[in-house]
PDB file of C-alpha atoms in Angstrom:
ATOM      1  CA  GLU A   1      11.978  10.088 -16.026  1.00 55.00           C
ATOM      2  CA  ALA A   2      15.768  10.242 -16.040  1.00 78.00           C
ATOM      3  CA  GLY A   3      15.927   7.007 -18.033  1.00 88.00           C
ATOM      4  CA  GLN A   4      17.886   5.204 -15.344  1.00 88.00           C
ATOM      5  CA  VAL A   5      17.538   1.725 -13.878  1.00 91.00           C
ATOM      6  CA  ARG A   6      19.444   1.268 -10.642  1.00 87.00           C
ATOM      7  CA  ILE A   7      20.682  -2.171  -9.598  1.00 87.00           C
ATOM      8  CA  MET A   8      20.842  -2.115  -5.812  1.00 83.00           C
ATOM      9  CA  GLN A   9      22.299  -4.351  -3.156  1.00 81.00           C
ATOM     10  CA  VAL A  10      19.961  -4.694  -0.173  1.00 80.00           C
ATOM     11  CA  GLU A  11      21.921  -6.819   2.301  1.00 76.00           C
ATOM     12  CA  PRO A  12      24.130  -6.681   4.309  1.00 77.00           C
ATOM     13  CA  GLU A  13      23.963  -2.934   3.578  1.00 75.00           C
ATOM     14  CA  THR A  14      22.183  -0.872   0.960  1.00 78.00           C
ATOM     15  CA  ALA A  15      24.300   0.258  -1.978  1.00 74.00           C
ATOM     16  CA  VAL A  16      23.841   1.157  -5.644  1.00 79.00           C
ATOM     17  CA  MET A  17      25.767  -1.481  -7.603  1.00 81.00           C
ATOM     18  CA  GLN A  18      25.191  -0.129 -11.112  1.00 86.00           C
ATOM     19  CA  ILE A  19      23.096   2.403 -13.038  1.00 87.00           C
ATOM     20  CA  LEU A  20      21.732   1.281 -16.424  1.00 89.00           C
ATOM     21  CA  GLU A  21      21.338   4.328 -18.672  1.00 91.00           C
ATOM     22  CA  HIS A  22      18.561   4.706 -21.267  1.00 93.00           C
ATOM     23  CA  GLU A  23      17.943   7.529 -23.727  1.00 91.00           C
ATOM     24  CA  ALA A  24      14.290   7.971 -22.669  1.00 92.00           C
ATOM     25  CA  GLY A  25      12.139   7.419 -19.598  1.00 92.00           C
ATOM     26  CA  VAL A  26      11.741   3.779 -18.576  1.00 93.00           C
ATOM     27  CA  SER A  27       8.089   2.645 -18.529  1.00 93.00           C
ATOM     28  CA  ASP A  28       8.412  -0.943 -17.297  1.00 94.00           C
ATOM     29  CA  LEU A  29      10.878  -3.653 -16.285  1.00 94.00           C
ATOM     30  CA  ASP A  30      10.913  -7.429 -16.135  1.00 95.00           C
ATOM     31  CA  TRP A  31      13.382  -9.977 -14.797  1.00 93.00           C
ATOM     32  CA  SER A  32      13.927 -13.208 -16.690  1.00 93.00           C
ATOM     33  CA  LEU A  33      13.575 -16.544 -14.920  1.00 87.00           C
ATOM     34  CA  GLY A  34      16.684 -17.109 -12.837  1.00 84.00           C
ATOM     35  CA  ASP A  35      17.353 -13.333 -12.838  1.00 83.00           C
ATOM     36  CA  ALA A  36      19.826 -13.748 -15.708  1.00 87.00           C
ATOM     37  CA  SER A  37      18.529 -10.803 -17.769  1.00 93.00           C
ATOM     38  CA  ILE A  38      16.602  -7.557 -17.388  1.00 95.00           C
ATOM     39  CA  LEU A  39      14.127  -6.265 -19.953  1.00 96.00           C
ATOM     40  CA  ALA A  40      13.369  -2.532 -20.022  1.00 96.00           C
ATOM     41  CA  CYS A  41      10.906  -0.714 -22.286  1.00 96.00           C
ATOM     42  CA  CYS A  42      11.005   3.033 -22.804  1.00 95.00           C
ATOM     43  CA  GLU A  43       8.852   5.979 -23.825  1.00 94.00           C
ATOM     44  CA  ASP A  44      10.679   6.346 -27.157  1.00 95.00           C
ATOM     45  CA  GLY A  45       9.690   2.795 -28.191  1.00 96.00           C
ATOM     46  CA  SER A  46      13.046   1.213 -27.420  1.00 96.00           C
ATOM     47  CA  VAL A  47      13.146  -2.209 -25.769  1.00 97.00           C
ATOM     48  CA  VAL A  48      16.500  -2.907 -24.106  1.00 96.00           C
ATOM     49  CA  LEU A  49      17.853  -6.276 -23.003  1.00 96.00           C
ATOM     50  CA  TRP A  50      20.509  -6.243 -20.270  1.00 94.00           C
ATOM     51  CA  SER A  51      22.650  -9.220 -19.228  1.00 91.00           C
ATOM     52  CA  PRO A  52      25.588  -9.717 -16.848  1.00 84.00           C
ATOM     53  CA  ASP A  53      28.863  -8.768 -18.496  1.00 71.00           C
ATOM     54  CA  THR A  54      31.807 -11.171 -18.519  1.00 62.00           C
ATOM     55  CA  PRO A  55      34.610 -11.370 -17.532  1.00 58.00           C
ATOM     56  CA  GLU A  56      34.089  -8.071 -15.678  1.00 65.00           C
ATOM     57  CA  PRO A  57      31.238  -8.032 -13.129  1.00 72.00           C
ATOM     58  CA  GLY A  58      28.242  -5.872 -13.938  1.00 83.00           C
ATOM     59  CA  TRP A  59      25.470  -5.517 -16.506  1.00 89.00           C
ATOM     60  CA  ALA A  60      25.857  -4.733 -20.196  1.00 91.00           C
ATOM     61  CA  CYS A  61      23.368  -3.872 -22.945  1.00 92.00           C
ATOM     62  CA  LEU A  62      22.921  -7.033 -24.985  1.00 92.00           C
ATOM     63  CA  ARG A  63      20.485  -5.692 -27.557  1.00 94.00           C
ATOM     64  CA  THR A  64      18.190  -2.748 -28.257  1.00 96.00           C
ATOM     65  CA  LEU A  65      14.985  -3.333 -30.220  1.00 96.00           C
ATOM     66  CA  GLN A  66      12.387  -0.863 -31.439  1.00 95.00           C
ATOM     67  CA  VAL A  67       8.582  -0.795 -31.607  1.00 95.00           C
ATOM     68  CA  SER A  68       6.224   1.820 -33.060  1.00 93.00           C
ATOM     69  CA  GLY A  69       4.969   4.270 -30.447  1.00 92.00           C
ATOM     70  CA  SER A  70       5.852   4.413 -26.774  1.00 94.00           C
ATOM     71  CA  ALA A  71       6.496   1.044 -25.125  1.00 95.00           C
ATOM     72  CA  ILE A  72       4.377   0.968 -21.962  1.00 95.00           C
ATOM     73  CA  CYS A  73       4.672  -2.585 -20.577  1.00 95.00           C
ATOM     74  CA  CYS A  74       6.900  -5.581 -21.281  1.00 96.00           C
ATOM     75  CA  ARG A  75       7.362  -9.188 -20.223  1.00 97.00           C
ATOM     76  CA  PHE A  76       9.646 -12.108 -21.041  1.00 96.00           C
ATOM     77  CA  HIS A  77       7.870 -15.193 -22.376  1.00 96.00           C
ATOM     78  CA  PRO A  78       8.060 -17.575 -19.385  1.00 93.00           C
ATOM     79  CA  LEU A  79       8.953 -20.650 -21.470  1.00 93.00           C
ATOM     80  CA  ASN A  80      11.327 -19.098 -24.008  1.00 94.00           C
ATOM     81  CA  GLN A  81      13.308 -16.050 -22.927  1.00 92.00           C
ATOM     82  CA  ASN A  82      14.187 -15.253 -26.567  1.00 94.00           C
ATOM     83  CA  PHE A  83      10.632 -13.987 -26.989  1.00 96.00           C
ATOM     84  CA  VAL A  84       9.491 -10.771 -25.318  1.00 97.00           C
ATOM     85  CA  LEU A  85       6.016  -9.237 -25.281  1.00 97.00           C
ATOM     86  CA  VAL A  86       5.584  -5.461 -25.456  1.00 97.00           C
ATOM     87  CA  GLY A  87       2.416  -3.377 -25.065  1.00 95.00           C
ATOM     88  CA  THR A  88       2.436  -0.035 -26.869  1.00 95.00           C
ATOM     89  CA  ALA A  89       0.717   3.349 -26.743  1.00 93.00           C
ATOM     90  CA  LEU A  90      -0.588   2.717 -30.264  1.00 92.00           C
ATOM     91  CA  GLY A  91      -2.825  -0.091 -29.000  1.00 92.00           C
ATOM     92  CA  ALA A  92      -0.742  -3.090 -30.016  1.00 93.00           C
ATOM     93  CA  VAL A  93       0.816  -6.061 -28.253  1.00 96.00           C
ATOM     94  CA  VAL A  94       3.973  -7.065 -30.103  1.00 96.00           C
ATOM     95  CA  CYS A  95       6.151 -10.170 -29.755  1.00 96.00           C
ATOM     96  CA  LEU A  96       9.842  -9.713 -30.575  1.00 96.00           C
ATOM     97  CA  ASN A  97      12.595 -12.270 -31.041  1.00 96.00           C
ATOM     98  CA  THR A  98      15.560 -10.880 -29.097  1.00 94.00           C
ATOM     99  CA  SER A  99      18.038 -13.092 -30.990  1.00 93.00           C
ATOM    100  CA  THR A 100      17.080 -11.897 -34.472  1.00 93.00           C
ATOM    101  CA  GLY A 101      15.345  -8.623 -33.667  1.00 93.00           C
ATOM    102  CA  ALA A 102      12.363  -9.688 -35.784  1.00 94.00           C
ATOM    103  CA  THR A 103       8.718  -9.028 -34.938  1.00 94.00           C
ATOM    104  CA  VAL A 104       7.136 -12.493 -34.813  1.00 94.00           C
ATOM    105  CA  GLY A 105       3.631 -11.574 -33.651  1.00 93.00           C
ATOM    106  CA  ARG A 106       1.274  -8.631 -33.303  1.00 94.00           C
ATOM    107  CA  PHE A 107      -2.228  -8.123 -31.903  1.00 95.00           C
ATOM    108  CA  ALA A 108      -4.222  -4.880 -32.225  1.00 93.00           C
ATOM    109  CA  LEU A 109      -6.202  -4.045 -29.092  1.00 91.00           C
ATOM    110  CA  LYS A 110      -8.261  -1.302 -30.695  1.00 78.00           C
ATOM    111  CA  THR A 111     -10.997  -1.367 -33.315  1.00 61.00           C
ATOM    112  CA  SER A 112     -12.345   1.485 -35.396  1.00 50.00           C
ATOM    113  CA  SER A 113     -14.635   2.520 -32.521  1.00 53.00           C
ATOM    114  CA  TRP A 114     -11.863   2.496 -29.896  1.00 54.00           C
ATOM    115  CA  GLU A 115      -9.581   5.278 -31.012  1.00 61.00           C
ATOM    116  CA  GLY A 116      -6.755   6.025 -28.615  1.00 71.00           C
ATOM    117  CA  VAL A 117      -6.849   2.725 -26.704  1.00 83.00           C
ATOM    118  CA  PHE A 118      -3.452   1.540 -25.479  1.00 90.00           C
ATOM    119  CA  ALA A 119      -1.925  -1.368 -23.580  1.00 91.00           C
ATOM    120  CA  ALA A 120      -1.603  -0.177 -19.984  1.00 91.00           C
ATOM    121  CA  SER A 121      -0.312  -3.235 -18.089  1.00 93.00           C
ATOM    122  CA  MET A 122       0.569  -6.878 -18.600  1.00 94.00           C
ATOM    123  CA  ALA A 123       1.177 -10.199 -16.849  1.00 94.00           C
ATOM    124  CA  VAL A 124       1.945 -13.608 -18.349  1.00 94.00           C
ATOM    125  CA  SER A 125       1.450 -17.275 -17.566  1.00 92.00           C
ATOM    126  CA  GLU A 126       2.963 -20.154 -19.529  1.00 90.00           C
ATOM    127  CA  THR A 127       0.288 -20.030 -22.236  1.00 92.00           C
ATOM    128  CA  VAL A 128      -1.647 -16.759 -21.810  1.00 95.00           C
ATOM    129  CA  ALA A 129      -0.780 -13.060 -21.757  1.00 96.00           C
ATOM    130  CA  PHE A 130      -3.131 -10.934 -19.634  1.00 96.00           C
ATOM    131  CA  VAL A 131      -3.228  -7.359 -20.935  1.00 96.00           C
ATOM    132  CA  GLY A 132      -5.058  -4.489 -19.259  1.00 94.00           C
ATOM    133  CA  ASP A 133      -5.981  -1.729 -21.695  1.00 94.00           C
ATOM    134  CA  SER A 134      -6.782   1.950 -21.269  1.00 92.00           C
ATOM    135  CA  ARG A 135     -10.564   1.371 -21.394  1.00 91.00           C
ATOM    136  CA  GLY A 136     -10.779  -1.094 -18.487  1.00 93.00           C
ATOM    137  CA  HIS A 137     -10.755  -4.340 -20.473  1.00 94.00           C
ATOM    138  CA  LEU A 138      -8.743  -7.414 -19.518  1.00 95.00           C
ATOM    139  CA  VAL A 139      -7.597  -9.033 -22.768  1.00 95.00           C
ATOM    140  CA  LEU A 140      -6.352 -12.637 -22.818  1.00 96.00           C
ATOM    141  CA  LEU A 141      -3.982 -13.592 -25.649  1.00 96.00           C
ATOM    142  CA  ASP A 142      -2.705 -17.044 -26.608  1.00 95.00           C
ATOM    143  CA  ILE A 143       1.090 -17.220 -26.253  1.00 95.00           C
ATOM    144  CA  ALA A 144       1.430 -21.034 -26.258  1.00 93.00           C
ATOM    145  CA  LEU A 145       4.518 -22.286 -28.094  1.00 92.00           C
ATOM    146  CA  ALA A 146       3.570 -25.953 -28.485  1.00 83.00           C
ATOM    147  CA  ALA A 147       1.868 -25.456 -31.848  1.00 77.00           C
ATOM    148  CA  SER A 148       3.937 -22.445 -32.897  1.00 81.00           C
ATOM    149  CA  PRO A 149       7.614 -22.791 -31.884  1.00 81.00           C
ATOM    150  CA  SER A 150       8.603 -19.921 -34.195  1.00 86.00           C
ATOM    151  CA  GLY A 151       6.676 -17.478 -31.996  1.00 87.00           C
ATOM    152  CA  PRO A 152       3.495 -17.051 -29.938  1.00 90.00           C
ATOM    153  CA  PRO A 153       0.323 -16.814 -32.046  1.00 90.00           C
ATOM    154  CA  LEU A 154      -1.014 -13.776 -30.113  1.00 93.00           C
ATOM    155  CA  SER A 155      -4.595 -14.721 -30.933  1.00 94.00           C
ATOM    156  CA  LEU A 156      -7.536 -13.543 -28.837  1.00 94.00           C
ATOM    157  CA  VAL A 157      -8.691 -15.968 -26.119  1.00 95.00           C
ATOM    158  CA  ALA A 158     -11.141 -13.731 -24.239  1.00 94.00           C
ATOM    159  CA  ARG A 159     -11.907 -10.095 -23.480  1.00 94.00           C
ATOM    160  CA  THR A 160     -13.767  -9.018 -20.333  1.00 94.00           C
ATOM    161  CA  GLN A 161     -16.188  -6.143 -20.099  1.00 93.00           C
ATOM    162  CA  PRO A 162     -15.026  -3.171 -17.994  1.00 92.00           C
ATOM    163  CA  PRO A 163     -16.137  -3.696 -14.363  1.00 92.00           C
ATOM    164  CA  THR A 164     -17.200  -0.029 -13.995  1.00 90.00           C
ATOM    165  CA  ARG A 165     -18.833   2.581 -16.201  1.00 88.00           C
ATOM    166  CA  GLU A 166     -15.696   4.661 -16.167  1.00 84.00           C
ATOM    167  CA  ARG A 167     -13.415   3.875 -19.106  1.00 87.00           C
ATOM    168  CA  VAL A 168     -10.123   4.168 -17.245  1.00 89.00           C
ATOM    169  CA  PRO A 169      -6.769   2.382 -17.623  1.00 91.00           C
ATOM    170  CA  VAL A 170      -6.016  -0.900 -15.888  1.00 93.00           C
ATOM    171  CA  LEU A 171      -2.961   0.173 -13.894  1.00 91.00           C
ATOM    172  CA  SER A 172      -1.802  -3.308 -12.950  1.00 91.00           C
ATOM    173  CA  VAL A 173      -2.379  -6.959 -13.762  1.00 94.00           C
ATOM    174  CA  GLN A 174      -1.019  -9.833 -11.684  1.00 93.00           C
ATOM    175  CA  VAL A 175      -1.513 -13.552 -12.261  1.00 92.00           C
ATOM    176  CA  VAL A 176      -1.032 -16.444  -9.825  1.00 88.00           C
ATOM    177  CA  GLN A 177      -1.174 -19.938 -11.341  1.00 86.00           C
ATOM    178  CA  ASP A 178      -2.596 -23.020  -9.638  1.00 83.00           C
ATOM    179  CA  HIS A 179      -1.178 -25.890 -11.677  1.00 79.00           C
ATOM    180  CA  ALA A 180      -3.007 -28.547  -9.647  1.00 80.00           C
ATOM    181  CA  ALA A 181      -6.410 -26.971 -10.290  1.00 78.00           C
ATOM    182  CA  GLN A 182      -5.413 -25.957 -13.846  1.00 85.00           C
ATOM    183  CA  GLU A 183      -6.615 -22.405 -13.280  1.00 89.00           C
ATOM    184  CA  SER A 184      -5.228 -18.939 -12.684  1.00 91.00           C
ATOM    185  CA  THR A 185      -6.237 -16.122 -10.355  1.00 91.00           C
ATOM    186  CA  VAL A 186      -5.819 -12.672 -11.901  1.00 94.00           C
ATOM    187  CA  LEU A 187      -5.856  -9.345 -10.047  1.00 92.00           C
ATOM    188  CA  THR A 188      -6.661  -6.154 -11.950  1.00 94.00           C
ATOM    189  CA  TYR A 189      -6.590  -2.655 -10.510  1.00 91.00           C
ATOM    190  CA  GLN A 190      -7.973   0.396 -12.318  1.00 91.00           C
ATOM    191  CA  ALA A 191      -7.255   4.114 -12.059  1.00 88.00           C
ATOM    192  CA  ASP A 192     -10.717   4.723 -10.551  1.00 88.00           C
ATOM    193  CA  GLY A 193      -9.883   2.454  -7.587  1.00 86.00           C
ATOM    194  CA  CYS A 194     -11.719  -0.666  -8.793  1.00 89.00           C
ATOM    195  CA  ALA A 195      -9.963  -3.884  -7.821  1.00 89.00           C
ATOM    196  CA  CYS A 196     -11.131  -7.190  -9.301  1.00 91.00           C
ATOM    197  CA  LEU A 197     -10.145 -10.811  -8.877  1.00 91.00           C
ATOM    198  CA  TRP A 198     -10.796 -13.079 -11.856  1.00 94.00           C
ATOM    199  CA  THR A 199     -10.670 -16.871 -12.113  1.00 93.00           C
ATOM    200  CA  VAL A 200      -9.411 -18.122 -15.476  1.00 94.00           C
ATOM    201  CA  SER A 201      -9.795 -21.778 -16.471  1.00 91.00           C
ATOM    202  CA  ARG A 202      -9.684 -23.267 -19.987  1.00 85.00           C
ATOM    203  CA  GLY A 203     -10.292 -19.912 -21.607  1.00 84.00           C
ATOM    204  CA  ARG A 204     -13.260 -18.991 -19.408  1.00 92.00           C
ATOM    205  CA  VAL A 205     -12.999 -15.851 -17.280  1.00 94.00           C
ATOM    206  CA  LEU A 206     -15.208 -15.434 -14.203  1.00 93.00           C
ATOM    207  CA  GLN A 207     -15.250 -12.426 -11.899  1.00 92.00           C
ATOM    208  CA  LYS A 208     -14.592 -13.652  -8.377  1.00 89.00           C
ATOM    209  CA  LEU A 209     -14.512 -10.322  -6.526  1.00 87.00           C
ATOM    210  CA  LYS A 210     -15.000  -6.622  -7.212  1.00 89.00           C
ATOM    211  CA  ALA A 211     -14.387  -3.789  -4.767  1.00 86.00           C
ATOM    212  CA  MET A 212     -13.898  -0.033  -4.925  1.00 85.00           C
ATOM    213  CA  ILE A 213     -10.891   1.288  -3.024  1.00 79.00           C
ATOM    214  CA  LEU A 214     -11.539   4.880  -1.929  1.00 68.00           C
ATOM    215  CA  ALA A 215      -9.054   7.712  -2.523  1.00 58.00           C
ATOM    216  CA  PRO A 216      -6.649   5.698  -4.658  1.00 59.00           C
ATOM    217  CA  SER A 217      -3.491   7.067  -6.200  1.00 63.00           C
ATOM    218  CA  PRO A 218      -4.020   7.340  -9.960  1.00 64.00           C
ATOM    219  CA  TYR A 219      -0.448   6.238 -10.569  1.00 69.00           C
ATOM    220  CA  THR A 220       0.108   3.212  -8.366  1.00 76.00           C
ATOM    221  CA  ASN A 221      -0.268  -0.497  -8.952  1.00 81.00           C
ATOM    222  CA  ALA A 222      -1.835  -3.147  -6.726  1.00 85.00           C
ATOM    223  CA  VAL A 223      -0.156  -6.394  -5.716  1.00 88.00           C
ATOM    224  CA  PHE A 224      -1.807  -9.602  -4.607  1.00 84.00           C
ATOM    225  CA  CYS A 225      -0.379 -11.904  -1.938  1.00 84.00           C
ATOM    226  CA  PRO A 226      -1.970 -15.378  -2.123  1.00 78.00           C
ATOM    227  CA  PRO A 227      -2.896 -17.324   1.021  1.00 71.00           C
ATOM    228  CA  SER A 228      -0.190 -19.303   2.763  1.00 62.00           C
ATOM    229  CA  ALA A 229      -0.891 -22.983   3.347  1.00 52.00           C
ATOM    230  CA  SER A 230       1.707 -23.205   6.096  1.00 48.00           C
ATOM    231  CA  THR A 231       0.423 -20.300   8.175  1.00 43.00           C
ATOM    232  CA  LYS A 232      -3.232 -20.387   7.036  1.00 48.00           C
ATOM    233  CA  ALA A 233      -2.948 -16.646   6.388  1.00 52.00           C
ATOM    234  CA  THR A 234      -5.636 -15.058   4.241  1.00 65.00           C
ATOM    235  CA  GLU A 235      -4.987 -13.504   0.847  1.00 78.00           C
ATOM    236  CA  THR A 236      -4.335  -9.772   0.830  1.00 85.00           C
ATOM    237  CA  ILE A 237      -3.970  -6.881  -1.585  1.00 86.00           C
ATOM    238  CA  ALA A 238      -1.504  -4.016  -1.090  1.00 88.00           C
ATOM    239  CA  LEU A 239      -2.068  -0.543  -2.569  1.00 86.00           C
ATOM    240  CA  GLY A 240      -0.240   2.754  -2.611  1.00 83.00           C
ATOM    241  CA  CYS A 241      -2.574   5.655  -1.824  1.00 73.00           C
ATOM    242  CA  LEU A 242      -2.449   9.424  -2.196  1.00 72.00           C
ATOM    243  CA  HIS A 243      -1.391   9.799   1.413  1.00 75.00           C
ATOM    244  CA  PRO A 244       2.192   8.608   1.947  1.00 78.00           C
ATOM    245  CA  GLY A 245       2.279   4.921   2.747  1.00 84.00           C
ATOM    246  CA  VAL A 246       0.927   1.514   1.754  1.00 89.00           C
ATOM    247  CA  THR A 247      -2.514   0.158   2.624  1.00 87.00           C
ATOM    248  CA  ILE A 248      -3.131  -3.579   2.959  1.00 88.00           C
ATOM    249  CA  PHE A 249      -6.622  -5.056   2.636  1.00 86.00           C
ATOM    250  CA  ASN A 250      -7.915  -8.520   3.484  1.00 84.00           C
ATOM    251  CA  LEU A 251      -9.524  -9.812   0.299  1.00 78.00           C
ATOM    252  CA  ALA A 252     -12.017 -11.906   2.270  1.00 73.00           C
ATOM    253  CA  ARG A 253     -13.489  -8.687   3.649  1.00 76.00           C
ATOM    254  CA  LEU A 254     -13.721  -6.838   0.343  1.00 74.00           C
ATOM    255  CA  ASN A 255     -16.971  -6.683  -1.596  1.00 69.00           C
ATOM    256  CA  ALA A 256     -18.779  -4.335  -3.958  1.00 62.00           C
ATOM    257  CA  GLN A 257     -21.341  -3.184  -1.368  1.00 61.00           C
ATOM    258  CA  ALA A 258     -19.359  -2.356   1.760  1.00 65.00           C
ATOM    259  CA  ALA A 259     -16.636   0.262   2.043  1.00 64.00           C
ATOM    260  CA  PRO A 260     -13.281  -1.515   2.417  1.00 69.00           C
ATOM    261  CA  SER A 261     -11.460  -1.323   5.720  1.00 72.00           C
ATOM    262  CA  ALA A 262      -7.695  -1.629   5.876  1.00 77.00           C
ATOM    263  CA  VAL A 263      -6.110  -4.315   8.024  1.00 80.00           C
ATOM    264  CA  MET A 264      -2.730  -2.560   8.067  1.00 85.00           C
ATOM    265  CA  GLN A 265      -1.055   0.742   7.162  1.00 87.00           C
ATOM    266  CA  LEU A 266       2.650   0.790   6.335  1.00 90.00           C
ATOM    267  CA  GLN A 267       3.983   4.266   7.075  1.00 89.00           C
ATOM    268  CA  GLY A 268       7.410   5.675   6.468  1.00 89.00           C
ATOM    269  CA  HIS A 269       7.182   7.345   3.071  1.00 88.00           C
ATOM    270  CA  LEU A 270       7.107  11.141   2.809  1.00 88.00           C
ATOM    271  CA  SER A 271       5.407  11.205  -0.616  1.00 87.00           C
ATOM    272  CA  PRO A 272       2.780   9.070  -2.421  1.00 86.00           C
ATOM    273  CA  VAL A 273       3.745   5.481  -3.222  1.00 87.00           C
ATOM    274  CA  VAL A 274       3.648   4.791  -6.968  1.00 86.00           C
ATOM    275  CA  ALA A 275       5.180   1.296  -7.306  1.00 89.00           C
ATOM    276  CA  LEU A 276       4.813  -1.954  -5.371  1.00 90.00           C
ATOM    277  CA  SER A 277       6.233  -5.432  -5.842  1.00 91.00           C
ATOM    278  CA  TRP A 278       6.377  -8.642  -3.820  1.00 88.00           C
ATOM    279  CA  SER A 279       9.431 -10.865  -3.835  1.00 86.00           C
ATOM    280  CA  HIS A 280       8.915 -14.277  -5.439  1.00 82.00           C
ATOM    281  CA  ASN A 281       8.335 -15.945  -2.058  1.00 81.00           C
ATOM    282  CA  HIS A 282       5.992 -13.112  -0.901  1.00 84.00           C
ATOM    283  CA  ARG A 283       8.162 -12.459   2.148  1.00 85.00           C
ATOM    284  CA  VAL A 284       9.288  -8.943   1.209  1.00 89.00           C
ATOM    285  CA  LEU A 285       7.220  -6.066  -0.176  1.00 91.00           C
ATOM    286  CA  ALA A 286       9.118  -3.299  -2.003  1.00 92.00           C
ATOM    287  CA  ALA A 287       7.454   0.143  -2.127  1.00 91.00           C
ATOM    288  CA  GLY A 288       8.744   3.118  -4.125  1.00 90.00           C
ATOM    289  CA  ASP A 289       7.470   6.707  -3.923  1.00 88.00           C
ATOM    290  CA  VAL A 290       7.515   9.717  -6.245  1.00 86.00           C
ATOM    291  CA  ASP A 291      10.603  11.171  -4.539  1.00 87.00           C
ATOM    292  CA  GLY A 292      12.646   8.074  -5.388  1.00 85.00           C
ATOM    293  CA  SER A 293      12.691   6.496  -1.927  1.00 88.00           C
ATOM    294  CA  LEU A 294      12.447   2.702  -1.733  1.00 90.00           C
ATOM    295  CA  ILE A 295      11.364   0.907   1.448  1.00 91.00           C
ATOM    296  CA  LEU A 296      11.408  -2.881   1.920  1.00 92.00           C
ATOM    297  CA  TRP A 297       8.786  -4.372   4.226  1.00 90.00           C
ATOM    298  CA  ARG A 298       9.139  -7.886   5.593  1.00 87.00           C
ATOM    299  CA  ASN A 299       5.975  -9.962   5.690  1.00 81.00           C
ATOM    300  CA  GLY A 300       5.630 -11.130   9.290  1.00 70.00           C
ATOM    301  CA  ARG A 301       2.446 -13.182   8.892  1.00 58.00           C
TER     302      ARG A 301
END
């Protein structure tokens, strides 16, 4: 809410390296490939690009862009970092060119019968943006650059039906690509506690798993850890719940009929966990709570 992004050093000792100031509350963040830039979107519709400053060490604001309505979620395009995708509270997904500041693409999530729908969460692969909206839909948009180098087309590929009767926001979307199988596994997690795994291949979306997680936090996201070939570990999902801590579930044991049972509880927080993120190698899980505490958990599987 303070509009701050804190760059922190974790090892050998914890320290705040720099605070990036914004004029409004920050809704979402994304790192570019290679961690060369940070993208932040804010409640006032500003989209801020940060890059390391030279010759002095630190981060500097490279450019500030603007979209209509609050900016809720944002992602760099994975193949061209000049393009950024932003989901807004007005029900649009917008593609911006950070070099020119121009809007190069726009897709409206809502129709005349869906007043008030907004983009709630987003993940991207090389050719598809996966957008969770406020009514429980998973919307797939074409962001391929091969046929449109001037900007992603942002055309509709597919839209799933909500997995539950409740029309609630999709709090988080995560995608894991399998290049060998030419398919993606997508995790969605809704505010009513419904977690779904989807298999996406050649534009077709199939629901692989659906489970209701009891007593969820209405503010947290869910993160998926894929199986490890080296250790033969099973795939898991981590959630922040209303009680302080993080709950980890074995996806192989989740189903729509049986009540889920946790395989592990990570305790140490004094307030509800509202943000989770795995490191790129899935060895460290970062958990942040409403009081501003951040705990790093090492994956010992």
